[in-house]
Short mmCIF file of C-alpha atoms in Angstrom, two decimals:
data_model
loop_
_atom_site.label_atom_id
_atom_site.label_comp_id
_atom_site.label_asym_id
_atom_site.label_seq_id
_atom_site.Cartn_x
_atom_site.Cartn_y
_atom_site.Cartn_z
CA UNK E 4 132.28 44.65 72.49
CA UNK E 5 129.04 44.40 70.52
CA UNK E 6 125.99 45.98 72.13
CA UNK E 7 122.39 46.22 71.09
CA UNK E 8 120.57 49.53 71.44
CA UNK E 9 118.17 48.23 74.08
CA UNK E 10 121.11 47.35 76.28
CA UNK E 11 122.51 50.82 76.00
CA UNK E 12 119.12 52.38 76.70
CA UNK E 13 118.71 50.18 79.78
CA UNK E 14 121.81 51.72 81.31
CA UNK E 15 119.75 54.88 81.88
CA UNK E 16 117.48 53.09 84.44
CA UNK E 17 116.08 54.07 86.85
CA UNK E 18 116.13 57.60 85.38
CA UNK E 19 113.68 58.64 82.67
CA UNK E 20 114.49 57.80 79.04
CA UNK E 21 112.89 59.55 76.08
CA UNK E 22 113.26 58.08 72.59
CA UNK E 23 112.08 60.02 69.58
CA UNK E 24 111.94 58.94 65.92
CA UNK E 25 111.01 60.34 62.56
CA UNK E 26 108.71 58.36 60.27
CA UNK E 27 110.94 58.93 57.21
CA UNK E 28 114.28 58.29 58.96
CA UNK E 29 114.70 54.85 57.42
CA UNK E 30 118.43 54.64 58.26
CA UNK E 31 117.45 54.77 61.97
CA UNK E 32 114.48 52.36 61.73
CA UNK E 33 111.71 53.98 63.80
CA UNK E 34 109.96 50.69 64.49
CA UNK E 35 113.25 49.20 65.68
CA UNK E 36 113.83 52.16 67.96
CA UNK E 37 110.42 51.65 69.49
CA UNK E 38 111.13 47.94 70.03
CA UNK E 39 114.48 48.72 71.60
CA UNK E 40 112.82 51.16 74.01
CA UNK E 41 110.16 48.53 74.82
CA UNK E 42 112.80 45.93 75.57
CA UNK E 43 114.87 48.37 77.66
CA UNK E 44 111.77 49.22 79.68
CA UNK E 45 111.96 45.76 81.25
CA UNK E 46 114.89 46.97 83.33
CA UNK E 47 112.69 49.67 84.88
CA UNK E 48 110.42 46.85 86.07
CA UNK E 49 113.36 45.52 88.04
CA UNK E 50 113.26 48.82 89.91
CA UNK E 51 109.53 48.34 90.57
CA UNK E 52 108.37 50.76 87.87
CA UNK E 53 105.53 49.85 85.55
CA UNK E 54 106.22 49.62 81.83
CA UNK E 55 103.46 51.65 80.14
CA UNK E 56 104.70 51.45 76.55
CA UNK E 57 101.97 49.97 74.34
CA UNK E 58 102.32 46.54 72.81
CA UNK E 59 101.87 47.99 69.31
CA UNK E 60 103.73 50.79 67.57
CA UNK E 61 101.95 54.03 68.62
CA UNK E 62 100.22 56.45 66.27
CA UNK E 63 102.40 59.13 64.76
CA UNK E 64 102.67 62.39 66.76
CA UNK E 65 101.62 60.62 69.99
CA UNK E 66 103.88 60.49 73.07
CA UNK E 67 103.50 57.29 75.04
CA UNK E 68 105.03 55.74 78.18
CA UNK E 69 105.97 56.95 81.62
CA UNK E 70 109.58 56.36 82.73
CA UNK E 71 110.46 55.13 79.23
CA UNK E 72 108.76 57.45 76.77
CA UNK E 73 108.53 57.30 72.95
CA UNK E 74 107.10 59.26 70.06
CA UNK E 75 107.45 59.17 66.30
CA UNK E 76 106.84 62.27 64.30
CA UNK E 77 105.90 62.61 60.63
CA UNK E 78 108.77 63.51 58.28
CA UNK E 79 112.49 63.28 57.96
CA UNK E 80 115.00 63.50 60.76
CA UNK E 81 114.91 66.84 62.49
CA UNK E 82 114.14 68.38 65.88
CA UNK E 83 111.04 70.51 65.71
CA UNK E 84 109.06 72.71 68.09
CA UNK E 85 106.64 69.72 68.49
CA UNK E 86 109.53 67.55 69.67
CA UNK E 87 110.53 70.16 72.23
CA UNK E 88 106.96 70.29 73.49
CA UNK E 89 107.04 66.52 74.17
CA UNK E 90 110.38 66.90 75.95
CA UNK E 91 109.21 69.83 78.05
CA UNK E 92 105.96 68.06 78.94
CA UNK E 93 108.04 65.07 80.09
CA UNK E 94 110.32 67.34 82.21
CA UNK E 95 107.31 69.13 83.69
CA UNK E 96 105.90 65.81 84.93
CA UNK E 97 109.29 64.83 86.38
CA UNK E 98 110.16 68.09 88.09
CA UNK E 99 106.78 69.59 88.92
CA UNK E 100 106.72 70.34 92.65
CA UNK E 101 103.17 71.68 93.00
#
């Protein structure tokens, strides 16, 4: 059965989804990944959650969004310490009890 990426991403709702891209990962299409996350975020609205992804592609190295988050880093596909910082910051906001 054919599926588009935004449909697969939407299955995560209402839990948090984090999508990360690399600016030089042309096989993955960073702009397309952002658009897929933006379309998937509409499902979170059905749960009463605000979609805070920007209308335009965000600046590189900038994490955006709330329940659906996105960032695109400079360079080729890899997972760097900067990526982990974004992921940990996201987790801290989700699980912080203080």
